[in-house]
Amino acid sequence: MQYRSIIRILGLLVAVFSVSMLPPALVSLWYQDGAGVPFLLSFLICIAAGLLIWYPNRSYQRDLKVRDGFLIVVMFWLVLGAVGTLPLYLSSETGMNLADATFEAFSGLTTTGATVLTGIETLPKAILFYRQQLQWLGGMGIIVLAVAILPMLGVGGMQLYKAETPGPVKDNKVTPRIADTAKHLWLIYVVLTLACALAYRLAGMNWFDAVGHSFSTVAIGGFSTYDASIGHFDSSAINMICVVFLLLSAINYPLHFAAMRGKNILTYWRDPELRAFLFIQGSLVLLIFIGLLRSQVYDTTWEAFDHGLFQAVSISTTAGFATGGFAYWPLYLPILLIFSSFIGGCAGSTGGGMKVVRVLLLFLQGKRELNRLVHPRAIYSIKLGRRTVPDRVVEAVWGFFAAYALVFVIIMLLLIMTGLDNMTAFSATAACLNNLGPGLGDVASHFGDIPDTSKYLLVIAMVFGRLEIFTLLVLFTPAFWKN
Amino acid sequence: MQYRSIIRILGLLVAVFSVSMLPPALVSLWYQDGAGVPFLLSFLICIAAGLLIWYPNRSYQRDLKVRDGFLIVVMFWLVLGAVGTLPLYLSSETGMNLADATFEAFSGLTTTGATVLTGIETLPKAILFYRQQLQWLGGMGIIVLAVAILPMLGVGGMQLYKAETPGPVKDNKVTPRIADTAKHLWLIYVVLTLACALAYRLAGMNWFDAVGHSFSTVAIGGFSTYDASIGHFDSSAINMICVVFLLLSAINYPLHFAAMRGKNILTYWRDPELRAFLFIQGSLVLLIFIGLLRSQVYDTTWEAFDHGLFQAVSISTTAGFATGGFAYWPLYLPILLIFSSFIGGCAGSTGGGMKVVRVLLLFLQGKRELNRLVHPRAIYSIKLGRRTVPDRVVEAVWGFFAAYALVFVIIMLLLIMTGLDNMTAFSATAACLNNLGPGLGDVASHFGDIPDTSKYLLVIAMVFGRLEIFTLLVLFTPAFWKN
Ligand SMILES: [K+]
Ligand SMILES: [K+]
């Protein structure tokens, strides 16, 4: 392991990330909300600490191997989470203890979007902006993680996307490839964000809310500047804009890139994962819509459609935004949506969950087994579009499901031991492991009232989810640390 | 498809099964409980119907193919379930409607052991005996199903056991092999039952209870002749006997056969599934014991051990017997046990759940993936003991998990739609799909108070579980019905 190279990178990372404390400080200056000091302080602490860590190791620029990659990725999220916690903990306005601040920062950075806060609209603008920005930066990290790094590390079958990544492919040379991929895809990310902010502004949000919500929309994060979330605006136009940009953000980013480079919209339709994604979204919207009509929660058909569409897309893409009335729906509808969040977005997007392509492979495997029962001697291969999926990838996906289920059950049982009831423990685990955000039961509106131990457990769940389980789990194997 | 051959077999089956109505009739005569008529009537109806169905098709004795096998197995359970419903429905003593009688009969026959009845001890002896006998006969069916038929049909990776089945192996010739296997294993089953009944008698049960509970113990069924289940006897000796015979019954029957034929007790230890089973049981007992000591539910350490051991083995082997106090345990302990019932007994036993060997393969696959992440170029195979498991089998096991999860979620959502709360719907689905028996919430003590639609849904879950999902699911594929 190239420990000193890794430490050098982390030092540099903290120094660079310290810059992200400045925009909230500027926001504070602009709005004169008096909440700027913790951000300036955090900036100074982080840039000093980062440079101090970096300086003695600055000459360690060795080529990194796959194994170093796992350690860097895990440390990347843990260190940034810790740094992100700092200003929230230092700020006196939020009344957060360390568990609260840690929960909120990791929830932001992993784009989970679960919050411990209430009365959000009364908080200083600087803190509101900071939370939204955390999600946006987290989203940037996730795209690179999901598109360039996890496929290279071979986590959970994502080697499937190895050859598809834009940019030159060089095995074992991590840096140039990541940088190249990042440039292409971040451009798309920034363009989507700008378009989303503009659309929100035109639909009636003020600039502050428009920018803030565009951050948490394209990151599929779900943080809002209001307790009532998107429901605060009570606007069908804003709901629709949110739905459109959530769907766009939940699409595989290299697919966006391919479609743009080829200037061909049909590129989208040729992707089997996207077709499965649209089929799932369409079915969910239809089921929820029918369920709402039958139970007559809303007065008009339009309202049922508006809220049904919004909530179906928001939960199933793992954004976690809310409009009103969700709590009054017949219980099986929220439960259905919580289950759909296990599927989540497409691989290589900012969405959470297990990813559409993995669930598609699961389904194709089940279908293959049924066919094999009827014709035991026939040879069936699993195909995505016209491409045969190597058995190696299918096996990795299965390993992923096994690990996901195991981590889910363990975290849920530990949560029940901390005193949460079943419904709360189940939905909180799903909400955090799937990087969804809101749960049901005691965590339906916020996570502020659960014990601190539960909060830390859920932080672990968020990191497990974001790192697709294996990246973190592999660090716990003896083989990883053996030379 | 050899439809007329299949109909011939089913006719014969009904005629033979009609004989099972006579022992309860004799019990009624002996105890003079006045409940014998429905059983005599059922006997006459069934033997007449069976012979009527059989007679016109008696000359159709063609060799059956694998595909016919699926249809026969499914029809076998559906037809016997329907026949088993008859006397319960005809009897005026139980006050059961059709849904109740169907639920009770299928619950007995699939050895689920969930009941809609309360005040069981006040029922006529004939009905009590009949319920216990249903479980015992169901257990006989399950052994043959799991050991001889499912491996031959290749369901859910059970072809792993194809070569191990005692008796001559002839592909595509179903009948002689099944008969031979059945004879060997039923002998073990009968011997276990006799030993269990004798032990119960010596520990203080009367003969009626001893025989009745031996039936539901070796079948891992869980029906009792008392509302309080085994807890009625309030005897540590009886609890221990139950634990020993449940553990014996949850072991792969061909393994019993091999150990007896070789007269070598070490044969057991050489089996990787059995070692995993003992490890799981040991861990559960320890966890539950510690949990009970910490929460001080019981007054003495011995009581905590006694009830902890009993309940851990009873739920995790999917028997579902109860002693007192389970309802007062801290909630995470029952939840942990409900989760353990997904693992269940060993393959080729009367236990339910997904079976130890499949979960072991899941775990080995997860471990392999972690190793592969660290050493991407190394070749890892999955081994059970010294034997390499073919990829084909591992894939089938994965297909099994996919189907299990899918069926679970669908049935649970449908149950919530029929008005059950989450906890009840979750635990009822687990209890019936895993052929466990008791649930939590509204179905903690019995299933009598839920809507009829929910009961029928749970009957479907029981059959899905007992037929290891695929055997039933394959009938819903177009490929199955194509020539
Ligand atoms: K989210
Ligand atoms: K049972």
XYZ file of N, CA and C in Angstrom, chain A residues 87-251:
495
model
N -18.270 22.975 10.026
C -19.003 24.235 10.192
C -20.378 24.052 10.832
N -21.019 22.915 10.578
C -22.326 22.678 11.196
C -22.179 22.546 12.701
N -21.092 21.894 13.121
C -20.847 21.699 14.544
C -20.433 23.009 15.209
N -19.657 23.807 14.482
C -19.178 25.082 15.036
C -20.285 26.122 15.114
N -21.253 26.008 14.215
C -22.308 27.018 14.168
C -23.221 26.924 15.388
N -23.518 28.076 15.976
C -24.369 28.082 17.162
C -25.853 28.164 16.799
N -26.138 28.453 15.512
C -27.527 28.693 15.088
C -28.359 27.418 15.039
N -27.692 26.263 14.790
C -28.462 25.054 14.520
C -28.718 24.227 15.771
N -27.943 24.490 16.833
C -28.102 23.713 18.063
C -27.814 22.232 17.875
N -26.890 21.928 16.946
C -26.587 20.515 16.669
C -25.480 20.017 17.582
N -25.643 18.818 18.112
C -24.508 18.169 18.765
C -23.673 17.454 17.696
N -22.637 16.739 18.116
C -21.737 16.138 17.132
C -22.449 15.098 16.265
N -23.335 14.316 16.906
C -24.066 13.283 16.150
C -24.949 13.929 15.082
N -25.638 15.009 15.464
C -26.500 15.715 14.517
C -25.700 16.269 13.345
N -24.599 16.941 13.679
C -23.792 17.576 12.634
C -23.202 16.515 11.698
N -22.722 15.408 12.274
C -22.168 14.322 11.461
C -23.244 13.751 10.535
N -24.420 13.499 11.128
C -25.527 12.950 10.343
C -25.864 13.870 9.180
N -26.012 15.160 9.471
C -26.434 16.119 8.446
C -25.377 16.237 7.339
N -24.095 16.264 7.734
C -23.031 16.425 6.741
C -22.931 15.194 5.837
N -22.931 13.999 6.451
C -22.849 12.774 5.638
C -24.103 12.616 4.788
N -25.248 12.992 5.355
C -26.497 12.896 4.606
C -26.452 13.800 3.380
N -25.832 14.981 3.549
C -25.684 15.894 2.424
C -24.724 15.345 1.393
N -23.542 14.986 1.839
C -22.467 14.593 0.942
C -22.771 13.297 0.195
N -23.457 12.362 0.858
C -23.810 11.111 0.183
C -25.093 11.269 -0.630
N -25.616 12.488 -0.683
C -26.894 12.817 -1.340
C -28.054 11.981 -0.800
N -27.963 11.610 0.474
C -29.081 10.892 1.076
C -30.245 11.864 1.298
N -29.940 12.999 1.898
C -30.975 14.018 2.041
C -31.869 13.839 3.245
N -31.508 12.928 4.161
C -32.225 12.837 5.430
C -31.732 13.970 6.316
N -32.608 14.580 7.092
C -32.193 15.720 7.902
C -32.577 15.528 9.360
N -31.808 16.127 10.261
C -32.186 16.130 11.677
C -32.833 17.453 12.047
N -32.929 18.369 11.069
C -33.387 19.729 11.360
C -34.895 19.886 11.204
N -35.461 20.762 12.009
C -36.834 21.237 11.787
C -36.799 22.756 11.841
N -37.831 23.377 11.307
C -37.810 24.837 11.226
C -36.690 25.306 10.326
N -36.476 24.542 9.224
C -35.351 24.833 8.334
C -35.392 26.261 7.820
N -36.608 26.768 7.476
C -36.697 28.084 6.851
C -36.264 29.213 7.773
N -36.175 28.918 9.084
C -35.751 29.969 10.014
C -34.226 30.019 10.177
N -33.532 29.077 9.562
C -32.066 29.047 9.706
C -31.422 30.123 8.825
N -30.188 30.526 9.171
C -29.486 31.507 8.339
C -29.281 30.985 6.921
N -29.303 31.913 5.963
C -29.152 31.537 4.552
C -27.835 30.798 4.307
N -26.798 31.177 5.018
C -25.484 30.559 4.805
C -25.550 29.057 5.040
N -26.226 28.679 6.130
C -26.339 27.260 6.450
C -27.208 26.547 5.422
N -28.299 27.190 5.014
C -29.168 26.593 3.991
C -28.377 26.357 2.702
N -27.620 27.399 2.300
C -26.846 27.271 1.071
C -25.807 26.156 1.202
N -25.169 26.113 2.361
C -24.128 25.110 2.598
C -24.666 23.690 2.454
N -25.847 23.449 3.022
C -26.448 22.114 2.924
C -26.708 21.729 1.478
N -27.266 22.686 0.705
C -27.574 22.385 -0.697
C -26.277 22.130 -1.471
N -25.279 22.943 -1.163
C -23.992 22.824 -1.856
C -23.310 21.491 -1.550
N -23.443 21.023 -0.297
C -22.882 19.715 0.077
C -23.423 18.632 -0.847
N -24.722 18.693 -1.105
C -25.331 17.679 -1.966
C -24.777 17.775 -3.379
N -24.653 19.006 -3.850
C -24.187 19.188 -5.227
C -22.766 18.655 -5.392
N -21.917 18.967 -4.430
C -20.537 18.472 -4.483
C -20.500 16.953 -4.325
N -21.359 16.447 -3.440
C -21.463 14.995 -3.289
C -21.837 14.334 -4.607
N -22.785 14.936 -5.319
C -23.204 14.416 -6.621
C -22.049 14.353 -7.612
N -21.215 15.401 -7.619
C -20.031 15.404 -8.492
C -19.119 14.219 -8.147
N -18.937 14.008 -6.853
C -18.088 12.901 -6.419
C -18.656 11.561 -6.839
N -19.976 11.444 -6.732
C -20.621 10.163 -7.022
C -20.492 9.793 -8.488
N -20.631 10.797 -9.360
C -20.545 10.501 -10.794
C -19.181 9.909 -11.128
N -18.138 10.548 -10.636
C -16.795 10.040 -10.922
C -16.598 8.677 -10.282
N -17.094 8.555 -9.044
C -16.999 7.289 -8.339
C -17.661 6.178 -9.147
N -18.910 6.447 -9.576
C -19.711 5.393 -10.200
C -19.269 5.107 -11.625
N -18.794 6.130 -12.327
C -18.489 5.955 -13.745
C -17.049 5.528 -13.958
N -16.122 6.091 -13.207
C -14.713 5.815 -13.483
C -14.075 4.880 -12.464
N -14.406 5.075 -11.187
C -13.611 4.382 -10.162
C -14.152 2.987 -9.861
N -15.455 2.866 -9.571
C -15.995 1.550 -9.230
C -15.835 0.544 -10.371
N -16.060 0.942 -11.637
C -15.819 -0.028 -12.715
C -14.371 -0.501 -12.736
N -13.442 0.421 -12.459
C -12.029 0.057 -12.461
C -11.719 -0.886 -11.309
N -12.350 -0.620 -10.166
C -12.113 -1.483 -9.008
C -12.871 -2.803 -9.133
N -13.825 -2.854 -10.066
C -14.568 -4.095 -10.276
C -15.606 -4.368 -9.208
N -16.192 -3.323 -8.647
C -17.141 -3.492 -7.550
C -18.541 -3.829 -8.060
N -19.080 -4.928 -7.545
C -20.500 -5.267 -7.760
C -20.913 -5.357 -9.213
N -20.009 -5.858 -10.078
C -20.372 -6.062 -11.478
C -20.225 -4.819 -12.336
N -19.725 -3.719 -11.744
C -19.663 -2.476 -12.502
C -18.533 -2.465 -13.534
N -17.718 -3.549 -13.539
C -16.743 -3.697 -14.615
C -17.437 -3.800 -15.982
N -18.740 -4.073 -15.909
C -19.587 -4.055 -17.106
C -19.398 -2.756 -17.880
N -19.155 -1.662 -17.160
C -19.076 -0.345 -17.783
C -17.645 0.091 -18.056
N -16.714 -0.851 -17.845
C -15.312 -0.479 -17.920
C -14.960 0.126 -19.272
N -15.338 -0.588 -20.336
C -14.920 -0.157 -21.664
C -15.715 1.048 -22.147
N -16.834 1.286 -21.513
C -17.720 2.335 -22.021
C -17.358 3.730 -21.537
N -16.515 3.774 -20.515
C -16.177 5.057 -19.944
C -15.483 5.937 -20.986
N -15.953 7.166 -21.135
C -15.249 8.041 -22.071
C -13.833 8.297 -21.565
N -12.956 8.595 -22.476
C -11.565 8.877 -22.098
C -10.696 7.661 -22.336
N -9.399 7.854 -22.340
C -8.474 6.758 -22.640
C -8.474 5.720 -21.514
N -8.369 4.471 -21.907
C -8.376 3.404 -20.911
C -6.962 2.914 -20.673
N -6.485 3.082 -19.471
C -5.170 2.543 -19.127
C -5.302 1.820 -17.803
N -5.089 0.539 -17.821
C -5.227 -0.214 -16.576
C -4.169 0.213 -15.576
N -4.564 0.169 -14.323
C -3.652 0.434 -13.209
C -3.153 1.876 -13.139
N -3.472 2.702 -14.122
C -3.112 4.117 -14.016
C -4.381 4.892 -13.725
N -4.517 5.269 -12.503
C -5.803 5.797 -12.069
C -5.991 7.254 -12.469
N -5.008 8.063 -12.224
C -5.205 9.506 -12.256
C -5.643 10.103 -13.596
N -4.884 9.867 -14.703
C -5.259 10.568 -15.938
C -6.664 10.228 -16.391
N -7.047 8.960 -16.232
C -8.344 8.529 -16.708
C -9.469 9.188 -15.929
N -9.317 9.226 -14.619
C -10.356 9.838 -13.800
C -10.530 11.300 -14.165
N -9.407 11.989 -14.319
C -9.469 13.414 -14.631
C -10.202 13.642 -15.946
N -9.895 12.814 -16.936
C -10.507 12.979 -18.245
C -12.005 12.712 -18.203
N -12.363 11.597 -17.556
C -13.780 11.263 -17.413
C -14.512 12.379 -16.686
N -13.900 12.818 -15.592
C -14.535 13.831 -14.767
C -14.873 15.065 -15.584
N -13.933 15.516 -16.392
C -14.145 16.740 -17.177
C -15.379 16.623 -18.065
N -15.468 15.503 -18.775
C -16.613 15.320 -19.673
C -17.940 15.329 -18.926
N -17.981 14.554 -17.860
C -19.276 14.326 -17.224
C -19.680 15.480 -16.318
N -18.719 16.133 -15.708
C -19.049 17.278 -14.873
C -19.640 18.408 -15.708
N -19.193 18.508 -16.962
C -19.758 19.525 -17.840
C -21.265 19.289 -18.003
N -21.616 18.030 -18.248
C -23.034 17.683 -18.361
C -23.760 18.018 -17.052
N -23.131 17.685 -15.960
C -23.707 17.914 -14.627
C -23.964 19.406 -14.408
N -22.980 20.231 -14.776
C -23.110 21.680 -14.587
C -24.211 22.237 -15.492
N -24.241 21.766 -16.741
C -25.261 22.253 -17.677
C -26.659 21.892 -17.160
N -26.822 20.637 -16.684
C -28.119 20.224 -16.127
C -28.505 21.116 -14.936
N -27.513 21.422 -14.087
C -27.789 22.250 -12.918
C -28.259 23.643 -13.324
N -27.543 24.247 -14.283
C -27.911 25.593 -14.736
C -29.314 25.599 -15.325
N -29.593 24.607 -16.185
C -30.916 24.530 -16.810
C -31.995 24.368 -15.744
N -31.716 23.548 -14.745
C -32.690 23.285 -13.693
C -32.939 24.550 -12.867
N -31.861 25.253 -12.513
C -32.002 26.482 -11.728
C -32.833 27.505 -12.492
N -32.536 27.643 -13.773
C -33.254 28.602 -14.608
C -34.740 28.254 -14.677
N -35.020 26.966 -14.877
C -36.414 26.522 -14.967
C -37.159 26.811 -13.659
N -36.522 26.499 -12.523
C -37.157 26.782 -11.227
C -37.420 28.279 -11.074
N -36.446 29.087 -11.487
C -36.605 30.547 -11.368
C -37.796 31.016 -12.184
N -37.868 30.521 -13.440
C -38.958 30.917 -14.334
C -40.307 30.459 -13.789
N -40.309 29.337 -13.075
C -41.572 28.816 -12.538
C -41.966 29.530 -11.244
N -41.138 30.463 -10.788
C -41.590 31.283 -9.666
C -40.745 31.244 -8.400
N -39.721 30.367 -8.331
C -38.858 30.409 -7.155
C -38.011 31.678 -7.204
N -37.550 32.170 -6.030
C -36.546 33.233 -6.073
C -35.198 32.597 -6.421
N -34.209 33.434 -6.729
C -32.927 32.897 -7.185
C -32.282 31.985 -6.150
N -32.379 32.381 -4.875
C -31.751 31.582 -3.826
C -32.321 30.161 -3.795
N -33.655 30.083 -3.765
C -34.300 28.763 -3.742
C -34.053 27.990 -5.035
N -34.075 28.731 -6.158
C -33.905 28.066 -7.459
C -32.539 27.397 -7.540
N -31.493 28.134 -7.181
C -30.147 27.570 -7.235
C -30.016 26.425 -6.219
N -30.490 26.695 -4.990
C -30.388 25.680 -3.937
C -31.083 24.384 -4.326
N -32.308 24.488 -4.855
C -33.036 23.272 -5.222
C -32.484 22.631 -6.483
N -31.890 23.421 -7.377
C -31.260 22.798 -8.552
C -30.083 21.941 -8.094
N -29.336 22.430 -7.086
C -28.234 21.636 -6.524
C -28.725 20.271 -6.037
N -29.789 20.301 -5.226
C -30.225 19.042 -4.620
C -31.060 18.205 -5.586
N -31.522 18.821 -6.708
C -32.270 18.036 -7.695
C -31.324 17.219 -8.573
N -30.354 17.860 -9.199
C -29.477 17.098 -10.098
C -28.599 16.122 -9.308
N -28.357 16.416 -8.026
C -27.609 15.471 -7.200
C -28.513 14.348 -6.685
N -29.827 14.414 -7.018
C -30.836 13.494 -6.476
C -30.661 13.395 -4.953
N -30.501 14.584 -4.371
C -30.183 14.632 -2.940
C -31.412 14.740 -2.066
N -32.256 15.732 -2.350
C -33.495 15.825 -1.590
C -33.500 16.852 -0.475
N -32.356 17.496 -0.187
C -32.386 18.593 0.782
C -33.214 19.738 0.212
N -33.914 20.438 1.102
C -34.682 21.600 0.686
C -34.409 22.731 1.658
N -34.814 23.929 1.296
C -34.660 25.068 2.200
C -35.935 25.297 3.008
N -36.861 24.363 2.907
C -38.122 24.451 3.656
C -38.455 23.101 4.290
N -39.091 23.128 5.448
C -39.562 21.894 6.079
C -40.496 21.133 5.141
N -41.324 21.887 4.424
C -42.339 21.255 3.573
C -41.769 20.799 2.245
N -40.435 20.937 2.067
C -39.763 20.495 0.853
C -40.365 21.182 -0.370
N -40.387 20.517 -1.499
C -40.943 21.112 -2.721
C -42.419 21.458 -2.522
N -43.079 20.773 -1.608
C -44.484 21.049 -1.315
C -44.714 22.480 -0.879
N -43.685 23.157 -0.366
C -43.788 24.549 0.073
C -44.293 25.458 -1.041
N -43.864 25.153 -2.282
C -44.179 26.059 -3.385
C -45.583 25.827 -3.931
N -46.137 24.647 -3.642
C -47.498 24.325 -4.045
C -47.740 24.678 -5.510
N -46.847 24.220 -6.388
C -46.909 24.605 -7.798
C -46.706 23.380 -8.677
N -47.695 23.103 -9.515
C -47.576 21.961 -10.429
C -46.398 22.133 -11.374
N -46.136 23.384 -11.790
C -45.020 23.637 -12.709
C -43.707 23.235 -12.060
N -43.511 23.655 -10.809
C -42.274 23.307 -10.101
C -42.176 21.799 -9.895
N -43.305 21.163 -9.569
C -43.306 19.701 -9.436
C -42.826 19.034 -10.732
N -43.372 19.497 -11.869
C -43.028 18.910 -13.171
C -41.548 19.104 -13.482
N -41.060 20.320 -13.231
C -39.637 20.603 -13.489
C -38.768 19.656 -12.666
N -39.143 19.489 -11.420
C -38.390 18.603 -10.538
C -38.393 17.177 -11.097
N -39.573 16.700 -11.519
C -39.689 15.342 -12.073
C -38.780 15.173 -13.284
N -38.825 16.139 -14.200
C -38.026 16.040 -15.428
C -36.540 15.973 -15.105
N -36.079 16.866 -14.224
C -34.644 16.886 -13.941
C -34.203 15.705 -13.071
N -35.110 15.184 -12.257
C -34.777 13.960 -11.514
C -34.593 12.799 -12.473
N -35.522 12.684 -13.444
C -35.414 11.589 -14.412
C -34.123 11.716 -15.215
N -33.804 12.943 -15.644
C -32.562 13.155 -16.400
C -31.337 12.813 -15.562
N -31.381 13.185 -14.283
C -30.213 12.961 -13.419
C -30.047 11.498 -13.038
N -31.147 10.729 -13.125
C -31.079 9.319 -12.744
C -30.620 8.441 -13.909
N -30.280 9.079 -15.034
C -29.808 8.338 -16.207
C -28.288 8.221 -16.143
